Structures are given as structure tokens and as C-alpha cells.
XYZ file of C-alpha atoms in Angstrom:
737
model
C -13.703 -32.335 -14.756
C -10.755 -34.766 -13.588
C -8.715 -31.588 -12.978
C -11.369 -30.138 -10.620
C -11.958 -33.197 -8.909
C -7.997 -33.672 -8.402
C -7.945 -30.057 -7.155
C -10.854 -30.769 -4.806
C -8.922 -34.095 -3.463
C -5.535 -32.454 -3.188
C -7.202 -29.498 -1.064
C -8.785 -31.914 1.435
C -5.608 -33.988 1.761
C -3.838 -30.618 2.540
C -6.350 -29.781 5.372
C -5.997 -33.248 6.701
C -2.839 -33.301 7.147
C -2.233 -29.806 8.500
C -4.688 -31.015 11.309
C -2.395 -34.048 12.031
C 0.624 -32.592 11.717
C 0.986 -29.065 12.239
C 0.904 -27.054 15.449
C -2.941 -25.929 15.703
C -1.708 -22.720 18.195
C 1.113 -20.069 17.740
C 4.455 -20.807 18.358
C 6.596 -18.430 20.440
C 9.738 -19.234 18.673
C 7.961 -18.824 15.337
C 6.962 -21.491 12.950
C 10.262 -21.506 10.853
C 12.364 -22.430 13.679
C 10.733 -25.657 13.105
C 11.211 -26.551 17.274
C 7.883 -27.764 16.980
C 8.702 -30.938 14.765
C 10.919 -32.328 17.803
C 8.292 -31.329 20.273
C 5.178 -31.914 18.566
C 4.330 -34.890 20.508
C 5.344 -33.770 23.915
C 3.905 -30.467 24.514
C 0.478 -28.767 24.679
C 1.778 -25.503 22.771
C 3.420 -27.455 19.686
C 0.796 -30.330 19.154
C -1.418 -30.680 16.149
C -5.103 -30.099 16.021
C -5.937 -33.607 16.473
C -3.209 -33.816 19.768
C -5.189 -30.775 20.956
C -8.482 -32.434 20.614
C -7.909 -35.885 22.173
C -5.255 -35.242 24.709
C -5.298 -31.584 25.801
C -8.882 -30.722 26.495
C -9.825 -28.801 23.590
C -13.314 -30.596 22.648
C -14.531 -27.839 20.305
C -12.141 -28.864 17.446
C -14.250 -31.786 16.726
C -16.023 -29.757 13.926
C -12.832 -30.036 11.912
C -13.096 -33.914 11.423
C -16.718 -33.362 10.670
C -16.206 -31.002 7.870
C -13.329 -33.732 6.576
C -15.656 -36.484 6.888
C -18.442 -34.281 4.710
C -15.647 -33.570 2.092
C -14.684 -37.020 1.700
C -18.584 -38.132 1.248
C -18.558 -35.316 -1.677
C -15.617 -36.695 -3.288
C -17.647 -39.992 -3.865
C -20.363 -38.322 -5.338
C -20.391 -37.550 -9.258
C -18.936 -34.422 -10.648
C -22.064 -33.416 -12.169
C -24.187 -33.792 -8.747
C -25.741 -30.774 -7.305
C -25.390 -32.485 -3.827
C -22.127 -32.908 -4.488
C -21.449 -28.838 -4.929
C -23.812 -27.855 -2.248
C -21.471 -30.105 0.405
C -18.454 -28.289 -0.955
C -20.139 -24.831 -0.996
C -21.895 -24.935 2.711
C -19.540 -27.248 4.424
C -16.705 -24.921 3.305
C -18.775 -21.865 4.878
C -19.551 -23.819 7.969
C -15.885 -25.085 8.375
C -14.817 -21.536 8.139
C -17.446 -19.742 10.302
C -16.900 -22.558 12.969
C -13.014 -21.756 13.112
C -13.532 -18.118 13.175
C -16.330 -18.480 15.953
C -14.442 -20.628 18.503
C -11.354 -18.282 17.725
C -13.137 -15.122 19.091
C -15.296 -16.863 21.512
C -12.520 -18.705 23.604
C -9.434 -16.879 24.578
C -6.513 -17.826 27.109
C -8.396 -17.900 30.014
C -11.769 -19.173 28.818
C -14.841 -17.984 27.360
C -14.855 -14.513 25.913
C -18.609 -13.285 26.292
C -20.357 -13.587 29.554
C -23.488 -14.860 27.633
C -21.363 -17.883 26.441
C -19.833 -18.450 30.166
C -23.661 -18.694 31.367
C -24.710 -21.035 28.770
C -21.726 -23.760 28.435
C -19.464 -25.474 30.784
C -16.071 -23.570 31.553
C -13.475 -24.051 29.206
C -9.534 -24.324 29.793
C -8.777 -21.443 27.113
C -6.463 -21.499 24.047
C -3.846 -19.458 22.531
C -3.908 -17.837 19.118
C -4.160 -19.530 15.701
C -0.877 -21.023 14.473
C 0.159 -22.944 10.971
C -2.523 -25.787 11.461
C -5.431 -23.573 11.931
C -4.488 -21.153 9.117
C -3.816 -23.921 6.562
C -7.074 -25.264 7.487
C -9.013 -21.912 7.091
C -7.231 -21.486 3.528
C -8.206 -24.940 2.535
C -11.713 -23.910 3.376
C -11.669 -20.840 0.996
C -10.476 -23.038 -2.025
C -13.060 -25.831 -1.669
C -15.680 -22.966 -1.613
C -14.180 -21.704 -5.054
C -14.077 -25.175 -6.538
C -17.254 -25.965 -5.386
C -18.844 -22.603 -6.872
C -16.693 -23.483 -10.043
C -18.435 -26.705 -10.478
C -21.441 -25.212 -10.646
C -20.657 -22.954 -13.275
C -20.340 -19.533 -11.536
C -18.002 -17.288 -13.546
C -18.252 -19.716 -16.293
C -16.560 -22.284 -14.160
C -13.135 -20.336 -14.036
C -11.857 -21.983 -10.847
C -8.855 -19.376 -10.737
C -11.076 -16.085 -11.061
C -13.400 -17.572 -8.391
C -10.580 -18.489 -6.147
C -8.639 -15.081 -6.660
C -11.488 -13.108 -5.668
C -12.521 -15.491 -2.735
C -9.036 -15.071 -1.274
C -8.565 -11.430 -1.587
C -12.473 -10.849 -0.061
C -11.030 -12.967 2.950
C -7.700 -11.174 3.167
C -9.415 -7.658 2.936
C -11.763 -8.657 5.496
C -9.108 -9.939 7.683
C -6.322 -7.050 7.576
C -8.339 -4.185 6.435
C -12.109 -3.966 7.648
C -11.358 -6.274 10.961
C -8.617 -4.038 12.303
C -10.494 -0.547 11.492
C -13.640 -2.568 12.804
C -11.797 -3.131 16.357
C -10.861 0.049 16.839
C -13.949 1.884 16.451
C -15.601 -0.997 18.597
C -13.149 -0.007 20.804
C -14.028 4.085 20.849
C -17.629 3.437 21.265
C -17.221 1.253 24.606
C -16.359 2.711 28.405
C -13.408 0.856 30.334
C -15.930 -1.860 31.482
C -16.348 -2.628 27.646
C -19.913 -1.732 27.882
C -21.347 0.237 24.986
C -21.009 4.143 25.213
C -20.742 6.324 22.037
C -21.405 9.752 23.781
C -17.697 10.473 23.331
C -17.311 9.569 20.094
C -20.305 11.766 19.057
C -19.215 14.733 20.935
C -15.612 14.427 19.430
C -17.336 14.049 15.874
C -19.310 17.272 15.871
C -16.956 19.426 17.626
C -16.632 23.089 16.537
C -12.746 22.488 16.475
C -13.199 19.770 13.841
C -15.728 21.974 11.259
C -15.442 25.350 12.332
C -15.157 27.723 8.847
C -14.602 30.907 10.938
C -11.282 31.490 9.071
C -13.534 32.546 5.938
C -15.060 35.186 8.132
C -12.421 36.318 10.564
C -8.803 36.139 11.347
C -9.603 32.805 13.766
C -8.231 29.416 12.649
C -10.516 26.948 10.626
C -11.834 23.648 12.129
C -8.956 21.116 11.614
C -11.174 18.882 9.201
C -11.545 22.202 6.914
C -7.598 22.781 7.084
C -6.814 19.321 5.998
C -9.398 19.155 3.121
C -8.019 22.526 1.666
C -4.507 21.433 2.210
C -5.257 18.039 0.249
C -6.922 19.514 -2.376
C -4.247 22.466 -3.285
C -1.532 19.647 -2.813
C -3.289 16.974 -5.330
C -3.909 19.710 -7.794
C -0.179 20.825 -7.651
C 1.004 17.267 -7.618
C -1.249 16.081 -10.629
C -0.290 18.942 -12.638
C 3.387 18.691 -12.123
C 3.243 14.887 -12.575
C 1.669 15.300 -15.932
C 4.331 17.966 -16.852
C 7.119 15.348 -16.181
C 5.248 12.497 -17.858
C 4.951 15.099 -20.838
C 8.761 15.820 -20.725
C 9.519 12.652 -21.035
C 7.235 11.396 -23.671
C 6.289 14.496 -25.818
C 9.572 16.535 -25.797
C 13.403 16.904 -27.230
C 14.319 17.286 -23.552
C 18.068 15.551 -23.417
C 18.274 14.587 -19.863
C 15.443 12.255 -19.449
C 17.066 9.880 -17.289
C 18.036 12.276 -14.796
C 14.803 13.843 -14.852
C 13.467 10.116 -13.837
C 16.047 9.664 -10.968
C 15.346 13.525 -9.698
C 11.472 12.371 -9.606
C 12.393 9.166 -7.563
C 14.371 10.837 -4.925
C 11.482 12.633 -2.735
C 9.630 9.619 -2.551
C 13.037 7.638 -1.346
C 13.418 10.001 1.786
C 12.856 9.010 5.210
C 10.323 11.042 7.230
C 11.341 14.429 8.704
C 13.985 14.824 6.065
C 12.461 17.087 3.692
C 10.753 19.193 6.422
C 14.287 19.379 8.097
C 15.760 20.797 5.287
C 13.003 23.126 4.300
C 13.419 24.652 7.896
C 17.259 25.127 7.415
C 16.381 26.983 3.780
C 13.268 28.763 4.962
C 13.001 28.857 8.564
C 13.097 32.074 10.325
C 17.027 31.163 10.651
C 16.983 29.347 7.386
C 20.122 30.294 5.115
C 17.565 31.718 2.156
C 15.538 33.605 4.802
C 18.556 35.464 6.137
C 19.832 36.134 2.964
C 16.727 37.566 1.711
C 16.513 39.612 5.127
C 20.161 40.900 4.602
C 19.457 41.966 0.897
C 16.080 43.534 1.151
C 15.812 44.499 4.868
C 13.126 42.462 5.429
C 11.986 40.800 8.650
C 12.185 37.059 8.834
C 9.003 35.672 9.443
C 7.496 31.757 10.215
C 5.653 31.401 7.223
C 7.199 28.118 6.628
C 5.334 26.593 10.020
C 1.922 26.850 8.407
C -0.361 25.169 5.653
C 1.842 26.741 3.042
C 5.096 24.928 4.585
C 3.172 21.617 4.543
C 1.960 22.139 1.192
C 5.330 23.015 0.191
C 6.835 19.876 1.583
C 3.939 17.386 0.732
C 4.347 18.459 -3.394
C 8.074 17.886 -2.965
C 7.160 14.621 -1.617
C 4.063 13.921 -3.737
C 4.753 14.706 -7.228
C 6.972 11.651 -7.894
C 3.954 9.364 -7.037
C 1.854 11.459 -9.213
C 4.324 11.057 -11.884
C 4.698 7.342 -11.683
C 0.908 6.827 -11.848
C 0.736 8.991 -14.871
C 3.791 7.769 -16.995
C 2.439 4.601 -17.841
C -1.014 6.011 -19.034
C 0.675 8.785 -20.982
C 3.009 6.372 -22.804
C 0.055 4.215 -23.682
C -1.806 6.641 -25.498
C -2.015 5.338 -28.962
C 0.330 7.285 -31.461
C -2.242 6.429 -34.416
C -5.260 8.244 -32.820
C -2.988 11.318 -32.675
C -1.540 10.680 -36.385
C -5.218 10.116 -37.496
C -6.246 13.542 -36.150
C -3.290 15.249 -37.552
C -4.315 13.822 -41.039
C -7.546 15.219 -40.197
C -5.487 18.711 -40.488
C -5.531 19.263 -36.686
C -2.803 21.154 -35.509
C -0.642 19.975 -32.665
C -2.297 21.901 -29.821
C -5.888 20.741 -30.998
C -4.589 17.179 -31.267
C -3.270 17.231 -27.707
C -6.330 19.085 -26.113
C -9.341 16.694 -27.997
C -7.259 13.448 -28.533
C -4.415 12.818 -26.366
C -5.357 14.623 -22.986
C -8.948 13.039 -22.908
C -6.937 9.727 -23.105
C -5.308 10.764 -19.921
C -8.231 10.998 -18.026
C -7.779 7.436 -16.108
C -4.120 8.831 -15.285
C -5.236 12.546 -14.100
C -8.218 10.875 -11.886
C -6.070 8.235 -10.354
C -2.831 10.780 -9.749
C -5.104 13.065 -8.277
C -6.977 10.564 -6.051
C -3.522 9.341 -4.714
C -2.028 12.619 -4.353
C -5.265 13.489 -2.434
C -5.197 10.438 -0.185
C -1.435 10.606 0.510
C -1.730 14.608 1.483
C -4.593 13.488 3.953
C -2.428 10.620 5.518
C 0.517 12.422 5.478
C 2.108 12.478 9.247
C 5.786 13.146 8.786
C 5.591 16.873 7.187
C 2.805 18.204 9.296
C 4.582 17.178 12.575
C 7.632 18.940 11.334
C 6.065 22.256 9.841
C 2.334 22.402 11.301
C 3.578 24.473 14.271
C -0.083 25.387 15.809
C -2.055 24.323 12.614
C -2.464 20.667 13.261
C -4.485 18.353 10.827
C -6.039 15.266 11.011
C -3.224 12.840 10.803
C -1.120 14.694 13.622
C -4.379 15.307 15.541
C -4.962 11.607 15.681
C -1.516 10.769 16.862
C -1.768 13.145 19.666
C -5.225 11.667 20.856
C -3.458 8.262 20.961
C -0.073 8.822 22.259
C -0.613 12.315 24.131
C -0.719 13.009 27.749
C -4.430 12.262 27.577
C -5.291 9.123 25.452
C -8.307 9.654 24.093
C -9.170 6.701 21.476
C -12.787 7.959 20.766
C -11.223 11.415 19.835
C -8.566 9.404 17.137
C -11.427 7.273 15.885
C -13.892 10.189 15.356
C -11.271 12.182 13.631
C -10.280 9.047 11.655
C -14.029 8.506 10.493
C -13.853 12.205 9.084
C -10.486 11.541 7.238
C -12.362 8.462 5.972
C -15.208 10.515 4.687
C -13.258 12.847 2.889
C -11.058 10.126 0.759
C -13.959 7.842 0.219
C -15.760 10.785 -1.272
C -12.887 11.772 -3.622
C -13.033 8.034 -4.668
C -16.540 8.309 -5.440
C -16.379 11.306 -7.297
C -13.426 9.782 -9.259
C -15.412 7.191 -10.261
C -18.481 9.207 -11.314
C -16.228 11.190 -13.744
C -14.761 8.214 -15.340
C -17.655 6.225 -15.629
C -19.542 5.303 -18.836
C -16.513 6.073 -21.002
C -13.903 3.777 -22.979
C -10.246 4.732 -22.746
C -8.612 1.416 -24.460
C -5.938 2.387 -26.887
C -3.598 -0.641 -26.641
C -5.823 -3.376 -28.834
C -3.635 -5.917 -29.991
C -3.254 -4.571 -33.440
C -0.139 -3.411 -35.457
C 0.853 0.086 -34.105
C 4.192 1.441 -35.198
C 3.285 5.213 -34.974
C 5.400 7.432 -32.903
C 3.989 10.063 -30.152
C 3.252 13.754 -31.374
C 5.229 16.094 -30.174
C 4.104 18.879 -27.669
C 3.410 22.490 -29.483
C 6.596 24.622 -29.143
C 4.951 27.117 -26.704
C 3.557 24.003 -24.707
C 7.284 22.327 -24.620
C 8.782 25.314 -23.336
C 6.358 25.904 -20.629
C 6.369 22.277 -19.365
C 10.414 22.025 -19.241
C 10.488 25.408 -17.292
C 8.057 23.874 -14.816
C 10.095 20.749 -14.498
C 13.274 22.747 -14.378
C 11.995 24.924 -11.514
C 10.845 21.780 -9.487
C 13.969 20.048 -10.065
C 16.276 23.251 -8.894
C 14.135 23.389 -5.609
C 14.750 19.214 -5.068
C 18.573 19.626 -5.814
C 19.034 22.386 -3.281
C 16.987 20.365 -0.605
C 18.916 17.014 -0.926
C 22.160 19.124 -1.163
C 21.477 20.164 2.125
C 20.127 16.760 3.286
C 24.056 15.296 2.025
C 25.834 18.391 3.483
C 24.075 17.468 6.690
C 25.787 14.058 7.023
C 29.343 15.494 6.917
C 29.266 18.512 9.258
C 29.739 18.358 13.055
C 26.419 20.037 14.031
C 24.154 20.914 11.272
C 23.235 24.488 11.325
C 25.852 25.620 13.760
C 29.167 23.918 13.183
C 29.899 23.333 9.637
C 33.446 21.582 9.756
C 33.788 18.590 7.602
C 33.621 15.106 9.452
C 32.974 11.480 8.623
C 32.230 10.311 12.140
C 28.200 10.465 11.730
C 28.757 7.557 8.867
C 31.405 5.808 11.066
C 29.249 5.688 14.203
C 26.462 4.285 12.207
C 28.047 1.911 9.528
C 31.180 0.831 10.838
C 32.356 -2.560 10.374
C 35.467 -4.309 12.201
C 36.827 -8.068 12.175
C 36.612 -10.106 15.344
C 36.773 -13.746 16.152
C 33.901 -15.031 13.930
C 35.207 -12.740 11.174
C 33.513 -9.615 9.646
C 31.196 -7.822 12.439
C 28.686 -5.185 11.858
C 29.834 -2.886 14.763
C 27.860 0.010 13.685
C 24.568 1.192 15.590
C 22.370 1.541 12.455
C 23.199 -2.065 11.041
C 20.500 -4.142 12.972
C 17.830 -1.953 11.981
C 19.179 -1.529 8.539
C 19.284 -5.340 7.822
C 15.707 -5.931 9.296
C 14.576 -2.982 7.011
C 15.965 -4.696 3.922
C 14.395 -7.884 4.926
C 11.092 -6.756 5.526
C 10.919 -4.181 2.850
C 12.273 -6.925 -0.020
C 9.604 -9.257 1.116
C 6.690 -7.020 1.235
C 7.390 -5.105 -2.062
C 6.606 -8.084 -4.558
C 3.540 -9.061 -2.283
C 2.263 -5.615 -2.369
C 2.643 -5.714 -6.449
C 0.999 -9.125 -6.879
C -2.041 -8.526 -4.588
C -2.579 -5.152 -5.815
C -2.120 -5.859 -9.703
C -4.531 -9.490 -9.218
C -7.045 -6.883 -7.541
C -7.040 -4.270 -10.560
C -7.316 -7.169 -12.961
C -10.568 -8.760 -11.109
C -11.853 -5.105 -10.384
C -11.483 -4.233 -14.461
C -12.104 -7.727 -16.257
C -14.458 -9.588 -14.161
C -17.934 -8.634 -13.277
C -19.186 -10.269 -9.694
C -21.434 -9.478 -6.661
C -20.172 -6.823 -4.480
C -17.293 -5.662 -7.000
C -17.849 -1.406 -6.291
C -17.964 -2.639 -2.273
C -14.910 -4.810 -2.781
C -12.839 -1.721 -4.474
C -14.409 0.672 -1.883
C -13.112 -1.345 1.178
C -9.556 -1.478 -0.537
C -9.079 2.280 -0.410
C -9.837 2.056 3.195
C -6.536 1.053 4.118
C -4.810 3.836 2.105
C -7.511 6.257 3.010
C -6.748 5.870 7.053
C -3.526 7.807 8.188
C -0.934 5.210 9.009
C -1.266 6.199 12.571
C -4.582 4.980 12.860
C -3.399 1.657 10.826
C -0.542 1.055 13.476
C -3.015 1.476 16.230
C -5.920 -0.524 14.705
C -3.507 -3.637 14.150
C -2.156 -3.249 17.700
C -5.880 -3.518 18.866
C -6.888 -6.271 16.574
C -3.585 -8.303 16.736
C -2.423 -8.561 20.445
C -5.348 -10.810 21.166
C -6.663 -14.248 20.129
C -7.540 -15.377 17.711
C -4.549 -13.726 15.533
C -1.725 -12.353 17.612
C 0.947 -11.025 15.436
C 2.360 -8.309 17.227
C 5.911 -7.643 18.068
C 6.589 -10.020 14.766
C 7.991 -9.562 11.555
C 4.565 -10.811 10.022
C 2.754 -7.937 11.344
C 5.021 -5.511 9.719
C 4.895 -7.431 6.487
C 0.998 -7.189 6.421
C 0.741 -3.622 7.705
C 2.661 -2.639 4.402
C 1.228 -5.045 1.696
C -2.469 -3.873 2.599
C -1.302 -0.007 3.778
C 0.301 0.245 0.206
C -1.732 -2.065 -2.075
C -4.167 0.543 -3.259
C -1.272 2.238 -4.985
C -0.791 -1.027 -6.961
C -4.604 -1.301 -7.529
C -5.003 2.558 -8.870
C -2.300 2.461 -11.040
C -3.200 -1.455 -12.494
C -6.857 0.290 -12.953
C -5.374 3.171 -15.139
C -2.952 1.122 -16.969
C -5.615 -1.696 -17.632
C -8.344 0.894 -18.740
C -6.122 1.089 -21.713
C -6.080 -2.620 -22.767
C -8.846 -3.604 -25.097
C -10.567 -6.663 -23.696
C -10.363 -8.075 -26.794
C -6.835 -9.206 -26.008
C -7.918 -11.691 -23.408
C -10.843 -12.722 -25.550
C -8.453 -13.594 -28.332
C -5.961 -15.711 -25.899
C -8.985 -17.405 -24.293
C -10.020 -18.438 -28.010
C -6.967 -19.856 -28.622
C -7.473 -22.570 -25.777
C -5.412 -20.466 -22.998
C -6.914 -20.571 -19.242
C -7.294 -17.063 -17.436
C -4.394 -17.470 -15.388
C -2.130 -18.090 -18.864
C -3.728 -15.142 -20.402
C -3.174 -13.077 -17.526
C 0.734 -14.399 -17.174
C 1.247 -14.310 -20.889
C -0.725 -11.286 -22.361
C -1.774 -8.960 -19.623
C 1.275 -8.794 -17.290
C 3.967 -8.014 -20.181
C 1.533 -5.024 -21.124
C 1.418 -3.960 -17.208
C 5.237 -3.581 -16.874
C 5.181 0.551 -16.139
C 2.316 -0.251 -13.300
C 4.439 -3.562 -11.777
C 7.467 -1.289 -11.676
C 5.614 1.485 -10.072
C 3.971 -0.663 -7.516
C 7.062 -2.675 -6.468
C 8.817 0.744 -6.023
C 6.362 2.208 -4.435
C 5.720 -0.310 -1.723
C 9.518 -0.936 -1.598
C 10.081 2.464 -0.746
C 7.416 2.985 1.609
C 7.882 0.065 3.746
C 11.687 1.840 4.156
C 10.142 5.473 4.623
C 7.210 4.651 6.608
C 7.053 6.123 10.209
C 3.253 6.747 11.479
C 2.115 2.765 11.432
C 5.450 1.504 11.726
C 6.047 3.156 15.194
C 3.441 1.284 16.717
C 4.197 -2.071 14.986
C 8.216 -2.276 15.700
C 9.634 -4.387 18.403
C 12.885 -5.015 20.069
C 13.676 -7.722 17.508
C 12.474 -6.094 14.827
C 13.049 -2.371 14.617
C 12.749 -0.559 11.441
C 15.171 2.338 10.280
C 12.674 5.056 10.444
C 11.462 4.346 13.955
C 15.237 4.365 15.145
C 16.075 7.450 13.008
C 13.022 9.170 14.834
C 14.746 7.865 18.080
C 17.911 9.714 17.043
C 16.162 12.722 16.546
C 14.290 12.814 19.663
C 17.933 12.367 21.436
C 19.254 15.351 19.654
C 21.680 12.930 17.292
C 20.666 14.923 14.391
C 24.389 13.992 12.349
C 23.618 9.862 12.683
C 19.933 10.787 11.878
C 21.202 12.700 8.612
C 23.711 9.933 7.457
C 21.708 7.148 8.030
C 18.706 8.877 5.860
C 21.552 9.386 3.243
C 22.509 5.914 3.330
C 19.076 4.841 2.779
C 18.420 6.969 0.119
C 21.501 5.358 -2.000
C 20.322 1.975 -1.141
C 16.628 2.655 -2.313
C 18.112 4.387 -5.721
C 20.069 1.319 -6.034
C 17.421 -1.503 -5.444
C 15.242 0.578 -7.457
C 17.333 0.358 -10.410
C 17.589 -3.274 -9.901
C 13.862 -3.620 -10.046
C 13.867 -1.610 -13.594
C 16.299 -4.009 -15.176
C 14.481 -7.068 -13.817
C 11.129 -5.734 -14.862
C 11.944 -4.102 -18.037
C 9.913 -2.028 -20.462
C 6.467 -2.345 -21.699
C 6.736 -3.536 -25.749
C 3.809 -1.898 -27.790
C 5.876 -2.709 -30.851
C 6.327 1.068 -31.308
C 9.432 3.336 -31.640
C 10.144 4.848 -28.386
C 11.044 8.154 -29.999
C 9.237 11.417 -31.056
C 7.967 12.202 -34.159
C 10.459 13.638 -36.300
C 9.684 17.231 -38.155
C 11.457 15.897 -41.200
C 9.488 14.099 -43.768
C 10.114 10.355 -44.146
C 13.050 9.507 -47.053
C 11.311 8.501 -50.036
C 11.987 4.464 -50.925
C 14.094 3.916 -53.885
C 12.956 3.324 -56.990
């Protein structure tokens, strides 16, 4: 009880200090420039909430002192008092609601809505929220959590309630609100009046749903094409990812470390590179195409610029993601269960089909879902290889930035895309519901994984080697392109592209980064290294709450998380611009909007990987820790997280890589001060400077491999007290007598 009261009191003091000291509104120079410290008493822009209220004509901020008075009154009440928790819960809801309402109701020039303008006197207007307002809002969420904990909700666990509350606010702010802002704009005319005619027309247009391709030679609608592509890509990626995971864990393949590195390469490739390499290999004038034409006398065609070409590029790109989701689940299958099956005289094939494979279902379902969503949201590969067969993501892009900007069409197609991905999510939930896949129970388990049957082992190794062969050829072309004058025309050796991009020199101030790529490179590294651990932390915490905690609205909460991943990056970028270019939260042109975009765009991968891994951790582990007196936070930190190291690594690697390689959302969010590598590479490609673009991409690949290796060393491997080797066919030596 004393701890609860201390936390409540500390939160109130923090909120009051934020109102008294921190700038209430946004600082153009940035909060961390700390210019507001010297100017807090002399300028309206840097003034705290109290000074804005008393000196600069912001009377609506009076709600904050009133809320503080209520909370101070609550501290004087007994902790067991029902009135105390009522003041905490309803006072925090009122404080947060009033903060949000006045933020939306008053813009730079005055009232936002004509109704308020007619009901109330004119106001001077206000700037977007700053540090003071943000800290106040966070304090309200914390007080709300403490109030529920004191009332006994979730067994009085303030950590669980607080985590749920903060995640709900974050998802509502950075996932639901931007999407709502975009769709709200799509059903309005230029005067801001409600007019859904355009959206309805685009949503049910025959070019979206036509199935004429099944009966004639006409093209299918863009929705049908995209759905077929996503299903075929997800199936292939899940199969290949499982093959990779089995080769690593269930075979005697000697080059497993090399295999792991090869699976990482496609996901650390900047956009357009795989597509461009495939064009030079399989395009009408590609190396392989012309060679085959010369050998067999065939006529070169343009098969690559179709759904087949996009499918090939997507399978190369997304198989590693499927592998990263599956590897932790495949490793987590208990060897004891497999040994028990063999003890009951089941052969290796029966053991794999009846025991091992069913326990991998969470990983298979999540790998399929992630690959399906990745294919749906993919932008770079279809942009290069679609030809006249556009998919939903490219059609949305051209609806936004094309000659005839049509936000209503973009929103309509995004709604179709969202329905597809969320339907896949529901099917996955139904398939896995009602079953238990826990294999890590905390009991002693010193067994070893059963080896695959010989025919199956040869088959999966052959599949993996074939995939690796294609990957090596593609990346050989990528590396080759950085060392030739003109890729595809003049193949004389040169280093000028690397020198132009990454040259260094010495000036009056010492070492100078003179290459044209350095500014965007350092910006990219900074943004990516900040967003990666945040993405992993938020994603895995969310997975823990979904799997281990039961609370009202859990399914809706999990459902809403997938929205940011299901919607293509193009729409995410546009929605963030529409939502955060105006009060109450203005972040466009800053590093913060890039970080938040990456965190909430990539968080679902950490969530899905965490859910798949935690499905194998028996709840008795949590119960045993809490029985010994550990808090939920200590249990999570000391028991659960060490067993989630594969999921942590996957989340950090994926978020770091996606922050570097994403283009569809980034291209809308970058600014002159914060320009990311992918946006810079696109500019090089548009200017025809392919050599520098390839050189820059190659350098990014090397850097990502190094950073991923560092992540692996820092996180380490999960320790399950098992021998990390395959079961030997030789019988164990008898003990000495």
C-alpha cells in the first residue's frame, strides 16, 4: 500500500513540475536543444503551461490546476477508500479527455469547428503540443492505472495495468488516429463537407474486382491480382522458411552458419536492388535470357515484368522473414516428446508428421501471416517489375502522387487491402484456437532433436541449396554493379562510385566526410539504431500481454495492432502526414515522426514472433516465479525474456533492417534535415546514377551484416538446458562398471 501511494504521489509531482517548468507547446528548435531553459520566462513559445495560462491568454489550460487539486485531495484519503480510486480514475480520464479535446478544438488561428466559433468567444489560437503537454498526458494514463490497481483490477498488478493502458494510448495515437485521419479526408470534399460518393465509386469499380482473367485473356482486377500474388508468395515463403529451419535444426548440414548469413541477405537489401538484378539476369536483354536464346534459339520475352516476376522477387525477399519467425519455434519443440514417440516405436517420418510438425503450427501460421502481409504491402518490387500489372500498393501510390491526385481512390484501395490482411489474421486465429502448444515447461529436458528421415533431409537440403544458388547469383550481380562504369553497358572496372559516395578528407577542422552519401548514411544509422530496440520492446511486451493476460478488449487490441502492418507503407506515410502536420501533434519534418513510423509499422513482426515463441512457454513458469514472491515485472525480466531471445533477436534485426530499407512510407516523411538512405537512393536512380546507387546499397548491406552480428552477440542464444546437437545414430556408451 505504501508503494502504491508513493507511486501516485510521485506521478502527481511529475505532472505539476511539467506544468510549471516544461514548455507546453512545441519548440521549433527541438526540445533537446534546451533553448527553452534560457527563454522560458521571456517568450510565449517557450513558456510553461502555467505561464501560458496566466500571461499569454490561454484560459482553457485552467483544467490542469483543477485536476491537480483533485489528485492532491485524493492523496489525503485512505488508500482503501472507494472515493480515492474514483477520484483517481475519473479525474485522470477527465484530464486526458480535456487535454485531447482542447488540442483538437483550438488550432493556430482559433477554433477548429464553426460550431464552437458560434458558441464561444474568439480565442487567440495555440501551437501543437510540446513536452509539458505530453508529460501531463502520460501522467494521466499512469494515475488511471494506479487507480484501477488500487481497486483490485488484474489482481492489483499496477505493472500489467499500466502496460496495457500505455499501449492502448500509443496504438490509438500512432495507428488508429492516422488511419482515421486519412479515411476521414477521403470522404470529404474540398470544403471539408462529408461526401462519400467518390469513395463508394472507387471501392466497387470493376477494375478492382474483375475476375475476367479466369474465363478470358483479359486482366483480373487489381484486388484479385494482389490476393493471388500474396497467397502464392506466402505459401512459397512459409515452405522455404520451414526448409531452412529444418536444415539448421534437424539435419547434419555442415554449413549452417553460412546458411544463416545467406538467409539474412535478401532482407537487408535496399529497395529496387533485387528487382534491378533480376532484370539484368532475366529481363528481355538479361544475361540468362540472351544466353538461353543463343543456346536454344528461343525468342526472348518479357515474362519477368508480370506477376511471375513480382512473385520471384518477393519469394527471394520474404523467405528470410519466414525463416526468422520459424527458427525459434522449431528449436523450441521439446526433444523429449520426439524421443517418447520413438520409444513407442514410431519411425522418424511418423514422429515428424505426428509430433514435431503439429507443435510447429503457431510458427507456420505466423510465418504465413507475416509473408502474406509483406506481399500485400510490398511496394519496391511491384514498382520495378509490375509492368502494366499493378498491385494494390502501387495503385495507391500513384493515386496519391500521380498526375491526378485522388485520395479517395487511395483510401478505397487501402480499405480493400486491409480487409484482405485482417481476414487472413482471423483465419489464423481460428486455426490455432483451442489448442495448447507449450513445450518449454521448466522441467529438466536434456534430450536432443530427432533427425529428419534421410529422404526428407536430402529434399530440404536440395531446396535450400537451390534457393541459395539463386541468391548468390543475384547478389553477385549487385556487387558487380558497384565496380563497373555503367551497369549493363560498360563493364570496365572502377572505384569511382564508392569514392563519390563515401570519400573522406582532411580540412581545417580535421576529418571531413566529403562523400555525397555520408549525411543520409549517418541519419539512417541514428534513426535505425534508436527505433530497433524500441520496436522490439513494444512488440514483445504486447505479445506478453496478449498471451499471458486476460483483459477486456484483448482481441480488439490485437486486431488493431495488425492495421499498421497490414496497410502499405505508402498509406502509412500519407496518413502520418495528414495526422501529424497539424495540432495537436505536429511532427512532420522531424526525426521523431520517422522513429514512430518505424516502431509502429514494424511492431507487429515482434508481436507475431513473440506470440509464436510464448505459445511454447508453459504458464507454470510464471506461476512458479510469482509463487516465490517475484513481481510480474521481475518474472518477465528474469524468466520470460531469457527464453524469448530468438524472438528478441528477430524483432530487433527486422526492425533495424526495415528502418534502413523501407521506402514507401519514408519517402513521404523525410525532410532536408532528416533524409534517409532509401530516399536518397531513389533520387540517384531517378537521376540515372545507378553506379552510385548500387555502391551505396552494397555499403548498406555490409553495415547491416555487421550490426546484426553485434545484435546476435549482445542478445546471445536461448538456454533450454538441451544439447545443441542432433541425435547420433550410434548408441550411447555404457557406463563403466
